PDB file of C-alpha atoms in Angstrom:
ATOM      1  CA  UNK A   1      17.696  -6.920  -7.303  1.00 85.00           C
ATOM      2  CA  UNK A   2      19.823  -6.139  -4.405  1.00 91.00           C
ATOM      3  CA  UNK A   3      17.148  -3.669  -2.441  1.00 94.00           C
ATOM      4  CA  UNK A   4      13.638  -2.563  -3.223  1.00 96.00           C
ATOM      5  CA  UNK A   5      11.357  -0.579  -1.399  1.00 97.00           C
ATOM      6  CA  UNK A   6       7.870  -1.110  -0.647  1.00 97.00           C
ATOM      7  CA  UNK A   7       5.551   2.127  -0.305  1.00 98.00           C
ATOM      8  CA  UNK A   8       2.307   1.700   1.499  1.00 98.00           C
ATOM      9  CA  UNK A   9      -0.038   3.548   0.665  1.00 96.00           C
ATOM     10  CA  UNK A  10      -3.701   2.228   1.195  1.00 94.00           C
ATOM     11  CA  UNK A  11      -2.241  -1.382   1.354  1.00 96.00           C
ATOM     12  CA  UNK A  12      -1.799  -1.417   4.959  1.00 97.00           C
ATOM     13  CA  UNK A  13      -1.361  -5.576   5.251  1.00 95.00           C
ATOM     14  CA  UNK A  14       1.085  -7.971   5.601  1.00 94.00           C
ATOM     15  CA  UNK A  15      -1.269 -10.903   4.181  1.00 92.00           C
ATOM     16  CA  UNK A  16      -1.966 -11.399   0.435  1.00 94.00           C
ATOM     17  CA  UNK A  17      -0.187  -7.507  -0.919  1.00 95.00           C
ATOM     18  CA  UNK A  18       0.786  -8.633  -4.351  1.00 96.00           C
ATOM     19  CA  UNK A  19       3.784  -5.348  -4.682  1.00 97.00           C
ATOM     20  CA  UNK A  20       4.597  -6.716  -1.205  1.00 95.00           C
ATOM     21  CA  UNK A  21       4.991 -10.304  -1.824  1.00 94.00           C
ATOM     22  CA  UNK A  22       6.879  -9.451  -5.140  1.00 95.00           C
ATOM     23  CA  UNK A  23       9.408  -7.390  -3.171  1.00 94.00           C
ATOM     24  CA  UNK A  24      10.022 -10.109  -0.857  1.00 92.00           C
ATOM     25  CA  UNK A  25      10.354 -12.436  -3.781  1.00 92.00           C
ATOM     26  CA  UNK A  26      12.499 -10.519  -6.641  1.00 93.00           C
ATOM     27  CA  UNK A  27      15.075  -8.768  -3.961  1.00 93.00           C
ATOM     28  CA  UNK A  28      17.394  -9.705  -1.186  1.00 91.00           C
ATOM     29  CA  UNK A  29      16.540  -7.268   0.934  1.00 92.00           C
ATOM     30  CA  UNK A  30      12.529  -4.766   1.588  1.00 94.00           C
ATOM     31  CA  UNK A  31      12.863  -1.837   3.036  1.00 95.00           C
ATOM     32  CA  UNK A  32       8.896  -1.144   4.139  1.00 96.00           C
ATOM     33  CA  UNK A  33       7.810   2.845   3.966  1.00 97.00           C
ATOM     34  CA  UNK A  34       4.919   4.622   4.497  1.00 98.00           C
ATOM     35  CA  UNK A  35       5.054   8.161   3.919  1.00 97.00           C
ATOM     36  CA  UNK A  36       2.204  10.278   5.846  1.00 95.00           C
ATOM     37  CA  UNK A  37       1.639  12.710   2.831  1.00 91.00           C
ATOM     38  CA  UNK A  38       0.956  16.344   3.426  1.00 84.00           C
ATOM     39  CA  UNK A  39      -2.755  16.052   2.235  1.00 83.00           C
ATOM     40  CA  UNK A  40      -3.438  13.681   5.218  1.00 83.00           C
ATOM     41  CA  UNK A  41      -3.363  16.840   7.393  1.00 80.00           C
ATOM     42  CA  UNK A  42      -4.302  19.228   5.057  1.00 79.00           C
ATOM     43  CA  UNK A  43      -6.710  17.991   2.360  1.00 74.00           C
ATOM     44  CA  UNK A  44      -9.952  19.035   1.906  1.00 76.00           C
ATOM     45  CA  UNK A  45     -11.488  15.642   2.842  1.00 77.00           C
ATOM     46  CA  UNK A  46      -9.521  15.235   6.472  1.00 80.00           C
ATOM     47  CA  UNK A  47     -11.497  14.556   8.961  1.00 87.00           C
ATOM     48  CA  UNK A  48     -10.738  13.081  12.594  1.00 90.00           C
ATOM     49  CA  UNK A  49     -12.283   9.843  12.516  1.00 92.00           C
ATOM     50  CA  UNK A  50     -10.596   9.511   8.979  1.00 91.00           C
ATOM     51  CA  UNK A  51      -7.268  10.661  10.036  1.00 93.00           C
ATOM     52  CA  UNK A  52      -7.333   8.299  13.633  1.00 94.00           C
ATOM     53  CA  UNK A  53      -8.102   5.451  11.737  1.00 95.00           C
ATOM     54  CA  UNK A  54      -5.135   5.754   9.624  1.00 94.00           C
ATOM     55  CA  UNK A  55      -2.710   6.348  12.545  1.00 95.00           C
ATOM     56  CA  UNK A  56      -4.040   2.945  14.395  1.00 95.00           C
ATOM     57  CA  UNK A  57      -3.812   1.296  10.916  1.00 96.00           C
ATOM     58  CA  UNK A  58      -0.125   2.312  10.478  1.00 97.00           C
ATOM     59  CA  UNK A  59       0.685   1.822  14.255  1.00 96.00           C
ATOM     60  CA  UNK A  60      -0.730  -2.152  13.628  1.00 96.00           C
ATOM     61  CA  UNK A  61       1.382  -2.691  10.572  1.00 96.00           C
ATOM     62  CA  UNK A  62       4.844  -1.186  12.493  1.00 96.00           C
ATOM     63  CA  UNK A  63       4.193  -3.967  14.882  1.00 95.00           C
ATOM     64  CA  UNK A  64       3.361  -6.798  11.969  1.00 94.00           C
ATOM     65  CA  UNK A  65       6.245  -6.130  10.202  1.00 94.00           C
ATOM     66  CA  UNK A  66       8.710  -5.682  13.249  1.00 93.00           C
ATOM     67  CA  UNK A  67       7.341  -9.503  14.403  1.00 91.00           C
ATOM     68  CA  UNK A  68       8.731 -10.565  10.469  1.00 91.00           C
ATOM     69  CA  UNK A  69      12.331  -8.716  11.298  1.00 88.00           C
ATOM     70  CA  UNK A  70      11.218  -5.795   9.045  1.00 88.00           C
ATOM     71  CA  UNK A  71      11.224  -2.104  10.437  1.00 92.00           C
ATOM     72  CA  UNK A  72       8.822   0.269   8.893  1.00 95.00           C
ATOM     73  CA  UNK A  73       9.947   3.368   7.665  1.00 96.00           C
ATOM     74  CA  UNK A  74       8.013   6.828   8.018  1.00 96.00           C
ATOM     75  CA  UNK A  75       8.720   9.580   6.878  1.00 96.00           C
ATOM     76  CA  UNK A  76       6.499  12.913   6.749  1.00 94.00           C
ATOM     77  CA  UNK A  77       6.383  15.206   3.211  1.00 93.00           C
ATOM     78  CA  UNK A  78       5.404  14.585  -0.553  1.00 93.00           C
ATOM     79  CA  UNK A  79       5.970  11.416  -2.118  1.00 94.00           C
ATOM     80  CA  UNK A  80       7.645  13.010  -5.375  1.00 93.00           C
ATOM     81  CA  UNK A  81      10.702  14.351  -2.916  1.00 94.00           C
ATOM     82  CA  UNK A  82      11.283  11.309   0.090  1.00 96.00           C
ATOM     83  CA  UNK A  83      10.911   8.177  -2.197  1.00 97.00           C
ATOM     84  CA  UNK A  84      14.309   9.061  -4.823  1.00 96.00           C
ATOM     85  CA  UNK A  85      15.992  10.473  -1.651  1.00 95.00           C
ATOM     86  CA  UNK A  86      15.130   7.213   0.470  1.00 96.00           C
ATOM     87  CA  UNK A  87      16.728   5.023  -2.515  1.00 96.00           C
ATOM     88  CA  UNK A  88      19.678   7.066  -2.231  1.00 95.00           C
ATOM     89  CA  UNK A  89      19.557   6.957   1.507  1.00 94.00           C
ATOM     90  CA  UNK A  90      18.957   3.331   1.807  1.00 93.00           C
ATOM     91  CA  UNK A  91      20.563   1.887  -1.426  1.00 94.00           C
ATOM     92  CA  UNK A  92      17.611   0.606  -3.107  1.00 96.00           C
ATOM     93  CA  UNK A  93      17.360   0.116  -6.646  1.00 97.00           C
ATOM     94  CA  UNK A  94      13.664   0.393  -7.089  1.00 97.00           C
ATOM     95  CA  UNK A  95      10.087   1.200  -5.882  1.00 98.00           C
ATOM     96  CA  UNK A  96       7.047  -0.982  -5.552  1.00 98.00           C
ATOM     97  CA  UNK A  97       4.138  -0.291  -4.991  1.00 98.00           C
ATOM     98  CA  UNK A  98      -0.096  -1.292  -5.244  1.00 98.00           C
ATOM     99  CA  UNK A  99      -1.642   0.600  -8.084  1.00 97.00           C
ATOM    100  CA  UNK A 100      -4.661   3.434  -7.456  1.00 95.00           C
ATOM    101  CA  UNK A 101      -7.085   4.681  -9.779  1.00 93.00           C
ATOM    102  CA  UNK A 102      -8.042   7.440  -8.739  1.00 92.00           C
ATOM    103  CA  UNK A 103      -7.392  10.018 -10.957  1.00 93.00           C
ATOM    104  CA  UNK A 104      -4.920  12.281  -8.957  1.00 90.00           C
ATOM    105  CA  UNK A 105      -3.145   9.272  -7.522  1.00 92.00           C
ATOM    106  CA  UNK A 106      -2.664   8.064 -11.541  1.00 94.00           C
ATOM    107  CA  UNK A 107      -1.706  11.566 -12.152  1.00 95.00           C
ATOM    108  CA  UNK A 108       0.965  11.804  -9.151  1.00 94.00           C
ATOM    109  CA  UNK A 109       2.333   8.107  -9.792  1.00 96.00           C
ATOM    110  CA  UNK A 110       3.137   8.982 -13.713  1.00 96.00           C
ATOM    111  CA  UNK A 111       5.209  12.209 -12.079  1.00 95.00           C
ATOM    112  CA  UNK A 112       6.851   9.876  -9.763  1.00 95.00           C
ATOM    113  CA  UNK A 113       7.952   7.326 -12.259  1.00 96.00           C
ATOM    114  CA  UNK A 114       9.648  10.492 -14.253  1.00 96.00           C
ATOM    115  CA  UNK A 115      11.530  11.631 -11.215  1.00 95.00           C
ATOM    116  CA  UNK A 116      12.331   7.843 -10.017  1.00 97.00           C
ATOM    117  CA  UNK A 117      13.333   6.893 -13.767  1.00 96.00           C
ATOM    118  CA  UNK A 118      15.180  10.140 -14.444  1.00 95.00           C
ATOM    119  CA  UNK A 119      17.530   9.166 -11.079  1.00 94.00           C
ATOM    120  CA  UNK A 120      18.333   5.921 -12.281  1.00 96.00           C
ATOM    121  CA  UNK A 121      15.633   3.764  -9.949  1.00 97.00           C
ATOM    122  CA  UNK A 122      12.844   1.731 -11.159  1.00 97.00           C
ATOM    123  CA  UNK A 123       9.127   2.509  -9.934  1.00 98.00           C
ATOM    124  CA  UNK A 124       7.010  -0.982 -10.458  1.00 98.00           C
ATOM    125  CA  UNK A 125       3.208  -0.673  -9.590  1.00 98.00           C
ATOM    126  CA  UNK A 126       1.019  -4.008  -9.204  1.00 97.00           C
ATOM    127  CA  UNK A 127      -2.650  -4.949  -9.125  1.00 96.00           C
ATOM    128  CA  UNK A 128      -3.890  -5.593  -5.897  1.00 95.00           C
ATOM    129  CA  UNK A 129      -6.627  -3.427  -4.908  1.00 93.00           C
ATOM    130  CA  UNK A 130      -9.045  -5.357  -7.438  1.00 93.00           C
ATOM    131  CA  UNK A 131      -9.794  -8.689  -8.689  1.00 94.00           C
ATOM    132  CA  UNK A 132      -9.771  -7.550 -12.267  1.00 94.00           C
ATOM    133  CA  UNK A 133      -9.252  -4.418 -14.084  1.00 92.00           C
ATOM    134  CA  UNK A 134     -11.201  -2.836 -16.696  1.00 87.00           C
ATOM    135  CA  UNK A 135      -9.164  -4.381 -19.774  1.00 90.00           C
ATOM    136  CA  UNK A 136      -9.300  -7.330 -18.415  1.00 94.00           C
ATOM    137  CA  UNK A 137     -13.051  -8.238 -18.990  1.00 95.00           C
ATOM    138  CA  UNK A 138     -14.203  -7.234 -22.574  1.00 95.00           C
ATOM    139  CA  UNK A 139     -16.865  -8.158 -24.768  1.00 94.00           C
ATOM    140  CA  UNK A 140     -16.377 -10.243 -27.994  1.00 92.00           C
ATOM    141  CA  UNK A 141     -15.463  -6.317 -29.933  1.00 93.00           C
ATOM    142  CA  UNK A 142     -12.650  -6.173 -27.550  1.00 94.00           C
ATOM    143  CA  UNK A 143     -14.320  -3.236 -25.635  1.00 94.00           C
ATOM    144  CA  UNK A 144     -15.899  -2.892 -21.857  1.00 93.00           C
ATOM    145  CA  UNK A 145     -19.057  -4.031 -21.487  1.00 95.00           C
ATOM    146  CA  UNK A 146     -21.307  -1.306 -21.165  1.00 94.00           C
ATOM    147  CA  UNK A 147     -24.855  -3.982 -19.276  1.00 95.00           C
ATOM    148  CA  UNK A 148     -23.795  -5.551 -16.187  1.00 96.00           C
ATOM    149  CA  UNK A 149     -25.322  -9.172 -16.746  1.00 96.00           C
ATOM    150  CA  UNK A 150     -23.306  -9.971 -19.569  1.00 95.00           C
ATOM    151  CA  UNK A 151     -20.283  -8.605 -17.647  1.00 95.00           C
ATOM    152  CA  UNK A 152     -20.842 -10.559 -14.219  1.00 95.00           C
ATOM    153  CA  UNK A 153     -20.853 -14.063 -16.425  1.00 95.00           C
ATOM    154  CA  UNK A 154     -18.369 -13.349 -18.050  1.00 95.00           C
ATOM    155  CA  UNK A 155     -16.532 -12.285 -14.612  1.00 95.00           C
ATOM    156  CA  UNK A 156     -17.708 -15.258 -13.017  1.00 94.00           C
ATOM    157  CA  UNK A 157     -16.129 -18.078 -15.748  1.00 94.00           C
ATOM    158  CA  UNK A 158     -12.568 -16.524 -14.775  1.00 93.00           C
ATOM    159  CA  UNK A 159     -10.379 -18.322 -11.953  1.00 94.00           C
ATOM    160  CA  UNK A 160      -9.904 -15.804  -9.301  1.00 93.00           C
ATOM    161  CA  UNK A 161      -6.404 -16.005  -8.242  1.00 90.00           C
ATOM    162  CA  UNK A 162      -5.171 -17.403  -5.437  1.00 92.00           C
ATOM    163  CA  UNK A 163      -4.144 -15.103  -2.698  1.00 92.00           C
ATOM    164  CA  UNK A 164      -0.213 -14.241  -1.824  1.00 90.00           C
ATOM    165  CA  UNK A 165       1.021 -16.385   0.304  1.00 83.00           C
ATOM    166  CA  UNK A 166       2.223 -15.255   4.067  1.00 79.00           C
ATOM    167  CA  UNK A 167       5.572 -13.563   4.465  1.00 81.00           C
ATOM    168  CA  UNK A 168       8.142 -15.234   6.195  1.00 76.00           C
ATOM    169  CA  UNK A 169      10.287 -13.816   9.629  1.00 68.00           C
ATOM    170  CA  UNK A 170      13.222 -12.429   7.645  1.00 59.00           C
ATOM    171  CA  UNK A 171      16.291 -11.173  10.258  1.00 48.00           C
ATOM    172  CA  UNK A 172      17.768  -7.963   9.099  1.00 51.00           C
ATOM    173  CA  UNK A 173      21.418  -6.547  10.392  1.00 48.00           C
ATOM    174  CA  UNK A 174      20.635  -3.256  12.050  1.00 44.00           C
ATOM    175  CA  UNK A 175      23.208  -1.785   9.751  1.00 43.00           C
ATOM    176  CA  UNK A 176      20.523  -2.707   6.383  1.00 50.00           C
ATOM    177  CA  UNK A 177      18.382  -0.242   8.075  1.00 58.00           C
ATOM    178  CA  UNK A 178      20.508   2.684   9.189  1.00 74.00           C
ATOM    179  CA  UNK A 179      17.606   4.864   7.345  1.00 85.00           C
ATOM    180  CA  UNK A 180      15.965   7.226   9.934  1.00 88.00           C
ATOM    181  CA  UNK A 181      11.975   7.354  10.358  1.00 92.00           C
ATOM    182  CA  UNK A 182       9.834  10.605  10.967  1.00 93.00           C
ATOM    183  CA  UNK A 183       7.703  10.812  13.928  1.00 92.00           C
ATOM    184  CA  UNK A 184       3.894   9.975  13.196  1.00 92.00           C
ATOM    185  CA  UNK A 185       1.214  11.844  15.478  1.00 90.00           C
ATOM    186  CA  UNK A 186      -0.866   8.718  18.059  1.00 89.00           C
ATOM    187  CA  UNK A 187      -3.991  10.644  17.562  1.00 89.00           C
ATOM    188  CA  UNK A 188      -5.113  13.385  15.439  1.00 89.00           C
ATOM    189  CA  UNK A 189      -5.260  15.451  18.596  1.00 90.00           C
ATOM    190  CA  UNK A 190      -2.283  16.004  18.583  1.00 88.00           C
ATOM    191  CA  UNK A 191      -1.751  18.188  15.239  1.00 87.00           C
ATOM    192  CA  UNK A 192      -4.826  19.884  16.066  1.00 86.00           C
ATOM    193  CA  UNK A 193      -7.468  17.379  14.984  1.00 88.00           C
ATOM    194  CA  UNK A 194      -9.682  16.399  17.947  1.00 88.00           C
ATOM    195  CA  UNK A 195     -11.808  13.441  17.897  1.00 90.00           C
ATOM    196  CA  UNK A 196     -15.093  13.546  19.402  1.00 90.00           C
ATOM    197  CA  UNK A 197     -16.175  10.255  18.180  1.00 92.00           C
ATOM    198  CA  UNK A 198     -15.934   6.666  18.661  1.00 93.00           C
ATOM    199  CA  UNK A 199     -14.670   4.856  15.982  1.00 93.00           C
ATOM    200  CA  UNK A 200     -13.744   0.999  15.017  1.00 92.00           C
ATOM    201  CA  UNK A 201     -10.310  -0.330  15.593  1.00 94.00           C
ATOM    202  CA  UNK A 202      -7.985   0.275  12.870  1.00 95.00           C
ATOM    203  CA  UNK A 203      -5.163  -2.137  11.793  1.00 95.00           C
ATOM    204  CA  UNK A 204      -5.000  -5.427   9.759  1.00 95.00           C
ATOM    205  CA  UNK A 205      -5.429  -7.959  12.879  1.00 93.00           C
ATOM    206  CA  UNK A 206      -8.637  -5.469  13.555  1.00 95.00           C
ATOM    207  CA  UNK A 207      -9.953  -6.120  10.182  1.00 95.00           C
ATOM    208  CA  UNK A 208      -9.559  -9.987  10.302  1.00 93.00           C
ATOM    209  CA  UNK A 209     -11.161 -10.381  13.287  1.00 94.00           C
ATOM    210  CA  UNK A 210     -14.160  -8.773  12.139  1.00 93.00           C
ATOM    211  CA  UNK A 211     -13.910 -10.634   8.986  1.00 93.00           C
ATOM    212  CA  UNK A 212     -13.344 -14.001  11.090  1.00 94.00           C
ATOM    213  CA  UNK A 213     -16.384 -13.058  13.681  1.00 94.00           C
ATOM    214  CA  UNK A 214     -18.968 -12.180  10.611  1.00 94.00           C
ATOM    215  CA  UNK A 215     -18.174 -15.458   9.066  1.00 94.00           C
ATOM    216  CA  UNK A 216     -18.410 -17.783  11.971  1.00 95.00           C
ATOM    217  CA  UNK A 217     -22.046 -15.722  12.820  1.00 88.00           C
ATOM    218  CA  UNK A 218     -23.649 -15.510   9.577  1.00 70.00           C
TER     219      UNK A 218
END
């Protein structure tokens, strides 16, 4: 493939993304998106801390994937309306993305996948979130197991796979990425969403230095 887009969604990493690293891999050029969905303002689970986090975790993966050549697109609105209008926009012949199980984000990626397929782009999702999914593992009747001992042997006998390797800098003419971004909020302040609490650092560099400090101390 020519172009394919990659749509963040809780995948907010550079470093071992499986839709990600198959983007980078299967088409010339990635055009990176992340789409701040109207339910991040609106839903009935927003909450400040919640919200800031998000913002500093999208803020650290702009500047990731600007140091690898690749801008970040953003763009504001619902998913089922900016993703076949970006492909349009920026030429792209497909979507990838990291699957979600949650019910309503099953529910609004089989809508998408109409609406993608009817416009003539493909919409690819990818396991990533998990080392293995539920039809992966099943007892000798071909089913799930329903008693966890059985179920963590048989887990533990399987390789676990090797994690994606690092992107590579990839230099991008200015003209591949003539597609405009939306302007995100810095802090839920400003849309009306103070913070009155501290919270950890957001961000994938964040993360791995926490990850790096607990396993050096313990």
């Amino acid at each position: 493939m020519k172009k394919v887009i990659h749509w963040f969604r809780r995948d907010l990493r550079v470093s071992d993304n499986v839709a990600l690293s198959e983007a980078a891999k299967r088409a010339e050029t990635v055009v990176p998106v992340f789409i701040f969905e109207d339910a991040f303002r609106t839903g009935p689970d927003v909450g400040a801390a919640r919200l800031a986090f998000l913002l500093q975790s999208v803020e650290s993966l702009r500047k990731n994937l600007a140091e690898l050549g690749r801008p970040l697109i953003i763009r504001c609105g619902k998913s089922e309306e900016i993703l076949p209008r970006l492909c349009q926009e920026s030429g792209a012949q497909a979507v990838f993305a990291n699957k979600r199980y949650e019910p309503y984000a099953q529910r609004r990626d089989e809508r998408l996948m109409g609406v993608l397929n009817a416009s003539g782009y493909g919409f690819e999702l990818f396991k990533d979130a998990v080392v293995w999914e539920e039809t992966e593992i099943l007892n000798q009747m071909g089913k799930p197991y329903t008693v966890f001992t059985p179920y963590s042997k048989a887990w533990k006998v399987k390789p676990v796979p090797a994690p994606r390797p690092k992107l590579k800098t990839f230099n991008i003419q200015h003209s591949t990425f003539n597609v405009q971004s939306d302007p995100l909020p810095k802090s839920p302040d400003e849309i009306g969403i103070p913070l009155t609490q501290t919270i950890p650092a957001g961000g994938e560099r964040a993360a791995l230095e926490l990850l790096r400090q607990f396993v050096a101390g313990r």
